[in-house]
Coordinates of C-alpha atoms in Angstrom, one line a residue:
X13 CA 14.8 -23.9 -1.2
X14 CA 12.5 -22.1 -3.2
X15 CA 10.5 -18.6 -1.9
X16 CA 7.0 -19.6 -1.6
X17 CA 4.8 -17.2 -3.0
X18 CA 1.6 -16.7 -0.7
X19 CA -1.1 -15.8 -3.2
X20 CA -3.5 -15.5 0.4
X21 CA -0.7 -12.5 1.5
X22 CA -0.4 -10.5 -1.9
X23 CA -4.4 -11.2 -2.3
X24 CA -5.2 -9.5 0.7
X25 CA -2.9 -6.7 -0.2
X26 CA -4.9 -5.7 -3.2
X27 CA -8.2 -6.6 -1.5
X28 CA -7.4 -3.7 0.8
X29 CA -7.0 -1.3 -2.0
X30 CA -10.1 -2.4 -3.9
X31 CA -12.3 -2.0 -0.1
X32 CA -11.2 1.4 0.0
X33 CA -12.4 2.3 -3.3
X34 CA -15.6 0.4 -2.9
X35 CA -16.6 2.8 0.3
X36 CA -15.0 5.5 -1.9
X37 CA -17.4 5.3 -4.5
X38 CA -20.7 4.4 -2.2
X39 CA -19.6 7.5 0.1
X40 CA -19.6 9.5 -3.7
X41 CA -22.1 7.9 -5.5
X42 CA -24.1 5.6 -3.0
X43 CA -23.7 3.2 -6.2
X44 CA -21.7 -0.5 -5.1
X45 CA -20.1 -2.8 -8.1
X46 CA -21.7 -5.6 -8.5
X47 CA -20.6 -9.0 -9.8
X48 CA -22.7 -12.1 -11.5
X49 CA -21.7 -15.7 -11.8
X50 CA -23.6 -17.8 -14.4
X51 CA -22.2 -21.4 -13.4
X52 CA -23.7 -24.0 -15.0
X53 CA -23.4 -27.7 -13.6
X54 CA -21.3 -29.3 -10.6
X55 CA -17.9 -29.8 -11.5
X56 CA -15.2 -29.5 -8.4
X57 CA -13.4 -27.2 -9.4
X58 CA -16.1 -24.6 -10.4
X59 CA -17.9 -24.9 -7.2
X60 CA -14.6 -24.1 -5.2
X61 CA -13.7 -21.2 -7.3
X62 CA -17.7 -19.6 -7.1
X63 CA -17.4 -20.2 -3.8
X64 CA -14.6 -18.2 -2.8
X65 CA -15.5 -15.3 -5.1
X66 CA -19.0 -15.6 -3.1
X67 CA -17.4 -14.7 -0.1
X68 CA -14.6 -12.3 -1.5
X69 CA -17.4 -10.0 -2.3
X70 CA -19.3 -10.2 0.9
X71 CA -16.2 -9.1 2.1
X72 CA -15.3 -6.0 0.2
X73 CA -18.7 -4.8 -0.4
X74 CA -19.5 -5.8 -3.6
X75 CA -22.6 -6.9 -4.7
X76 CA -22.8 -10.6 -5.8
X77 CA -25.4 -12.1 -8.0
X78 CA -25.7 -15.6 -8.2
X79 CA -27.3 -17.6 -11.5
X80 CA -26.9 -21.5 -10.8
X81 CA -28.2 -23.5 -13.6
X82 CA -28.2 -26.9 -14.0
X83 CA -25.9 -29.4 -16.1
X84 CA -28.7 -29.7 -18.9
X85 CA -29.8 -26.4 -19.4
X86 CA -30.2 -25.1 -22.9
X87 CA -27.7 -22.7 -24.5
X88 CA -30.8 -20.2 -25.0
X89 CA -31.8 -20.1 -21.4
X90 CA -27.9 -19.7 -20.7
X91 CA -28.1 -16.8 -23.4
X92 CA -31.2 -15.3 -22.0
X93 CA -29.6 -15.1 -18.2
X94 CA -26.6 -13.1 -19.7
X95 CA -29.1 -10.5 -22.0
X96 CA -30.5 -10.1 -18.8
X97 CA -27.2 -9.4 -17.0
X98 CA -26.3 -7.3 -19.9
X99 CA -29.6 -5.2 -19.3
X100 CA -29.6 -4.6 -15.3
X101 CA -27.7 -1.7 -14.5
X102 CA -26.7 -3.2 -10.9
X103 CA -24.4 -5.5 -12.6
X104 CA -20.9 -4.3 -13.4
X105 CA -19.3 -7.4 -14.3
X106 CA -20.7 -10.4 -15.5
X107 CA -18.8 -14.0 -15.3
X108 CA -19.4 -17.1 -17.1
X109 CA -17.5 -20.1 -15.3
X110 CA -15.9 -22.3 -17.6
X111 CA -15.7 -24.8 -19.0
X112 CA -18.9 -24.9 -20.4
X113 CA -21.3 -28.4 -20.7
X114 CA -20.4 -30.0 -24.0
X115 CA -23.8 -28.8 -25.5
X116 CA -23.2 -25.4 -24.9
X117 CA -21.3 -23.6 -27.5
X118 CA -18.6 -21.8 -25.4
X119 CA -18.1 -18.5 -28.1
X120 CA -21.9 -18.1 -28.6
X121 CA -22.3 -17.1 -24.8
X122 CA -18.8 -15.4 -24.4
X123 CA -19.9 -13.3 -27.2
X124 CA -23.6 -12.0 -25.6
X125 CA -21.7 -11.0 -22.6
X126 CA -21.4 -6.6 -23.3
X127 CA -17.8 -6.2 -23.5
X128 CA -18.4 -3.7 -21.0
X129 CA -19.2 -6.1 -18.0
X130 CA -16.5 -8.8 -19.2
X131 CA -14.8 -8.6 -16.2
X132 CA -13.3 -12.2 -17.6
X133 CA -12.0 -10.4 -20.3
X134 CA -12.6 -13.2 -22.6
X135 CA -14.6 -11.7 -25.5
X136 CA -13.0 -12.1 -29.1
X137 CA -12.5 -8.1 -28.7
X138 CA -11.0 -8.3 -25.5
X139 CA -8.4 -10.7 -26.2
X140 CA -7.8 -9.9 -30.1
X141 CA -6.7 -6.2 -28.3
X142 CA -4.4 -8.0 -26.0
X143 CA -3.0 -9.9 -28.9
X144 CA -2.0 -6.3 -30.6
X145 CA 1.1 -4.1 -29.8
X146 CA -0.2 -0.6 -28.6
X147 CA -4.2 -1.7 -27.8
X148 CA -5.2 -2.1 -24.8
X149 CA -8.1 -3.9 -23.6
X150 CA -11.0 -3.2 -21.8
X151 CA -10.4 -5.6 -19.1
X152 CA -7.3 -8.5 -19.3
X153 CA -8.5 -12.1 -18.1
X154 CA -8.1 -13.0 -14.4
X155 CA -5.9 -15.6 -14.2
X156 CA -2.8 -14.8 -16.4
X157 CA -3.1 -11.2 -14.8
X158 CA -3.1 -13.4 -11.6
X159 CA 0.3 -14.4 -13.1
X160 CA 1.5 -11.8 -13.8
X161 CA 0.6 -9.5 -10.6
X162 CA 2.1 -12.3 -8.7
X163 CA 6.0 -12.5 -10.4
X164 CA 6.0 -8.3 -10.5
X165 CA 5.2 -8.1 -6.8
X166 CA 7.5 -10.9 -6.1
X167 CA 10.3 -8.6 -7.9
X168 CA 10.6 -11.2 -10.6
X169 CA 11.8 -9.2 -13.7
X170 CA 10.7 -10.5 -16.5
X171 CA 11.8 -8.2 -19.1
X172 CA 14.4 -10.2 -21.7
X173 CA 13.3 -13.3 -19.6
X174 CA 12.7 -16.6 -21.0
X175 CA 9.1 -17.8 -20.2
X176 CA 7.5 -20.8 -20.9
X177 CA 3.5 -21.9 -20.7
X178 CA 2.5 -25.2 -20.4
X179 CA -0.7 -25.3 -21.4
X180 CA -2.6 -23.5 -24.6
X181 CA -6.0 -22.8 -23.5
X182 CA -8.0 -19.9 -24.0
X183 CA -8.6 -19.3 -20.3
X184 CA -5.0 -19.6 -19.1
X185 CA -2.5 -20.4 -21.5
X186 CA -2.4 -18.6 -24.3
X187 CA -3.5 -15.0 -23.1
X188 CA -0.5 -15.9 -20.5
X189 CA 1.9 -16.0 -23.0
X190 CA 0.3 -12.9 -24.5
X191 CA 0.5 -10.6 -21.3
X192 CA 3.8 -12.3 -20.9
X193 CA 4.9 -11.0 -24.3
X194 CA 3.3 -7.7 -23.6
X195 CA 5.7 -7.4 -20.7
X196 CA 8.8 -8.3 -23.3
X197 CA 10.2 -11.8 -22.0
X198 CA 10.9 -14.4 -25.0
X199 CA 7.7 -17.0 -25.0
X200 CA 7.6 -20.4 -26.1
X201 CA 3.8 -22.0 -25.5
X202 CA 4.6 -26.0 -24.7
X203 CA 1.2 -28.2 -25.8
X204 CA 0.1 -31.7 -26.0
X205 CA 1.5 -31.6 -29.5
X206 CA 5.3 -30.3 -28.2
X207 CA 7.9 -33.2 -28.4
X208 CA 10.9 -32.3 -25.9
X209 CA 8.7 -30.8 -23.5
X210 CA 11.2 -31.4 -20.8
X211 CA 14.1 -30.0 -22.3
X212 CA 12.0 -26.7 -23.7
X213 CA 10.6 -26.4 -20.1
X214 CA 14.2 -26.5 -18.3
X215 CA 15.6 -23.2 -20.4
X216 CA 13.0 -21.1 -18.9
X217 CA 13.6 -18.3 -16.2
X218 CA 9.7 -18.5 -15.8
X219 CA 7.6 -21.2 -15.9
X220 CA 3.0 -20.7 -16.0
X221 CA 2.4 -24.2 -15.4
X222 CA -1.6 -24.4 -17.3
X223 CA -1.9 -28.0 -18.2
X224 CA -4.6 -29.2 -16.0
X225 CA -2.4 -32.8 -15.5
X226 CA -1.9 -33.2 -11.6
X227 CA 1.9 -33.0 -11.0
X228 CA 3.0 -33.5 -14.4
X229 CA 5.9 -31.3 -14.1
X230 CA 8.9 -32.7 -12.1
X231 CA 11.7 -31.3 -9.8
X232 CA 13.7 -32.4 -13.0
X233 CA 12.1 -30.3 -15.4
X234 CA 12.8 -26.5 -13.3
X235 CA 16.1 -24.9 -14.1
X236 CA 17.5 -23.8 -10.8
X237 CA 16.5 -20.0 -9.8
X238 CA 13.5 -20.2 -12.0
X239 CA 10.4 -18.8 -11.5
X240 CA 7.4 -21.1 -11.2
X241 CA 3.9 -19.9 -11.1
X242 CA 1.3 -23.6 -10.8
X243 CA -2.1 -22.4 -12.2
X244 CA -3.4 -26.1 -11.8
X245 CA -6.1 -27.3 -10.0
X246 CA -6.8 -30.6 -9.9
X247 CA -8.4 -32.7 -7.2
X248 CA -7.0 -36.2 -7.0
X249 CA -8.5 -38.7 -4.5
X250 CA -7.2 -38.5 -1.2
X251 CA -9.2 -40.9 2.0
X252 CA -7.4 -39.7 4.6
X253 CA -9.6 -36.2 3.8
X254 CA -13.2 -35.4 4.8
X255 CA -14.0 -34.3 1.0
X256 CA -12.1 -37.7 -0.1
X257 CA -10.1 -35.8 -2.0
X258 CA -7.1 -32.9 -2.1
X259 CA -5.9 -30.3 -4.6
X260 CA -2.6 -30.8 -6.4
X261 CA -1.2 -28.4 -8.8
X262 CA 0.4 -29.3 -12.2
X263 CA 4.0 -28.9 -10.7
X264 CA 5.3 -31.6 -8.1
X265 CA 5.8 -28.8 -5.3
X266 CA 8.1 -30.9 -3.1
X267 CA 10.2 -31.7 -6.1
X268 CA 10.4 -28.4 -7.3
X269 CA 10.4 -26.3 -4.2
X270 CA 14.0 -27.9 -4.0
X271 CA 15.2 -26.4 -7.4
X272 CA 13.4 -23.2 -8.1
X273 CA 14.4 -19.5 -7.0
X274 CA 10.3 -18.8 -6.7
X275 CA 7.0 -21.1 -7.0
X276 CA 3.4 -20.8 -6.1
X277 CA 1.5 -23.1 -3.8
X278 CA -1.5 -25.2 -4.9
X279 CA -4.2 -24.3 -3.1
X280 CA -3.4 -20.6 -1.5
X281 CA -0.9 -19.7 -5.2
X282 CA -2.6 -18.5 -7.9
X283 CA -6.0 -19.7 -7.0
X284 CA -7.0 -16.4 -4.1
X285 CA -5.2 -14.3 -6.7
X286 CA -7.5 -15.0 -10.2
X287 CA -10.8 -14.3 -7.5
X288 CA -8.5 -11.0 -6.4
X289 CA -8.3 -9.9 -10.2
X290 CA -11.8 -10.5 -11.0
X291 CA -12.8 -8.0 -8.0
X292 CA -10.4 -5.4 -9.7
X293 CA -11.6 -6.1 -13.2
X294 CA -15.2 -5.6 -11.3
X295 CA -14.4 -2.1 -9.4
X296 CA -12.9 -0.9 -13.0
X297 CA -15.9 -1.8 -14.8
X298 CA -18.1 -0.3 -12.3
X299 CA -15.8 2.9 -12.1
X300 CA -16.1 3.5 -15.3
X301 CA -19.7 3.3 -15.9
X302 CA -20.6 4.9 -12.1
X303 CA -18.6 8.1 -13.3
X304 CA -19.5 8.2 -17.1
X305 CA -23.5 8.2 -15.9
X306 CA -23.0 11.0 -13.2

């Protein structure tokens, strides 16, 4: 049987570290970080993730600012909320959840968030550094350092390693396989467009499962040992539950958990982790302006 990685366990590792440097910095500087959400619509899985940030701030001490806009909202009013982000000096860290409403052009508002306060780390400067050997960053996006965070203190190695992702988008997938090949395994990116799937997924030590297809990856697929990190969310009806529903990840868990060395749980994997790395990427952000400005 596989290890189970508990995302809730390493989480709360890290949130202990980040709570001390909050009250570190208010004792020094009476200044708190402080994070806002721009989430636009209802979907699901948005509202679960905001939510749990939400109360991951109350939590450590940082400051949470909340924009909820609805599902029709114009992309200029969803521009004007972030110059006004951009502008308040509170505001360390500024998140837009994705995906946006089809009407809303996705780069335009990525783009107006200061580069400084993309604690997503998902502006075209952000992630064209992480694409380049010896650049680094400003801040690297939540999730795949969610990944990442979770194989190294697992003592994964994954240095020489195969890795596959399943799954090419620009929130998960592909800067995965970037901080993946920043960290020197050999990465193939598997897509809807990849014939073989199967057989390219079962050479890999480690697998990022980013497909967003409930249980699409089978027992049969892992090669034994591997290393399987599920980043999917996906709620699939379920009436024997109060919210009618229940969260499945992209990997069949019972399936796999037979045949993998490690895996990640869906919910309490990756999903406390990616809110865990956007507290960090906030308490760096606010570090480094709190101590440039005094």
């Amino acid at each position: 049987m596989a290890t189970v990685i508990d995302g809730k366990v390493v989480a709360q590792t890290i949130r202990s570290e980040i709570a001390q440097e909050v009250r570190l910095l208010s004792n020094k500087y009476g200044k708190v970080p402080g994070l806002a959400v721009v989430i636009v619509g209802n979907r699901k899985d948005s509202q679960s993730y905001v939510g749990m940030k939400r109360k991951a701030c109350a939590e450590l001490g940082i400051k949470s600012f909340d924009i909820d806009l609805p599902e029709q909202v114009s992309q200029d009013e969803v521009i004007k909320q972030v110059h006004d982000l951009n502008a308040n000096p509170d505001v360390h860290g500024i998140l837009v959840q994705l995906p946006l409403p089809k009407h809303i052009n996705e780069e335009k508002v990525l783009t107006e968030i200061s580069i400084e306060k993309d604690v997503d780390g998902f502006h075209p400067l952000n992630i064209g550094k992480l694409a380049m050997k010896g650049r680094d960053p400003l801040f690297l996006p939540c999730t795949p350092k969610a990944c990442i965070e979770l194989l190294q203190r697992s003592g994964v190695s994954i240095k020489g390693k195969k890795a596959v992702v399943v799954g090419r988008s620009n929130i998960v997938g592909l800067p995965a396989s970037l901080l993946l090949l920043k960290a020197d395994a050999t990465v193939t990116i598997v897509h809807s467009h990849t014939s073989q799937s199967e057989s390219i997924v079962r050479e890999a030590d480690i697998v990022i499962a980013a497909a967003g297809q409930p249980m699409m990856i089978k027992g049969s697929w892992i090669k034994p040992g591997a290393a399987v990190i599920d980043v999917g969310t996906n709620a699939v009806d379920d009436p024997t539950r109060k919210s009618g529903y229940r969260l499945v990840g992209d990997v069949d868990f019972q399936e796999a958990s037979k045949v993998a060395g490690w895996i990640t749980p869906v919910p309490g994997g990756v999903g406390p982790m990616t809110v865990t790395m956007l507290l960090k990427n906030t308490l760096d952000g606010a570090k480094r302006h709190i101590e440039q400005n005094n």
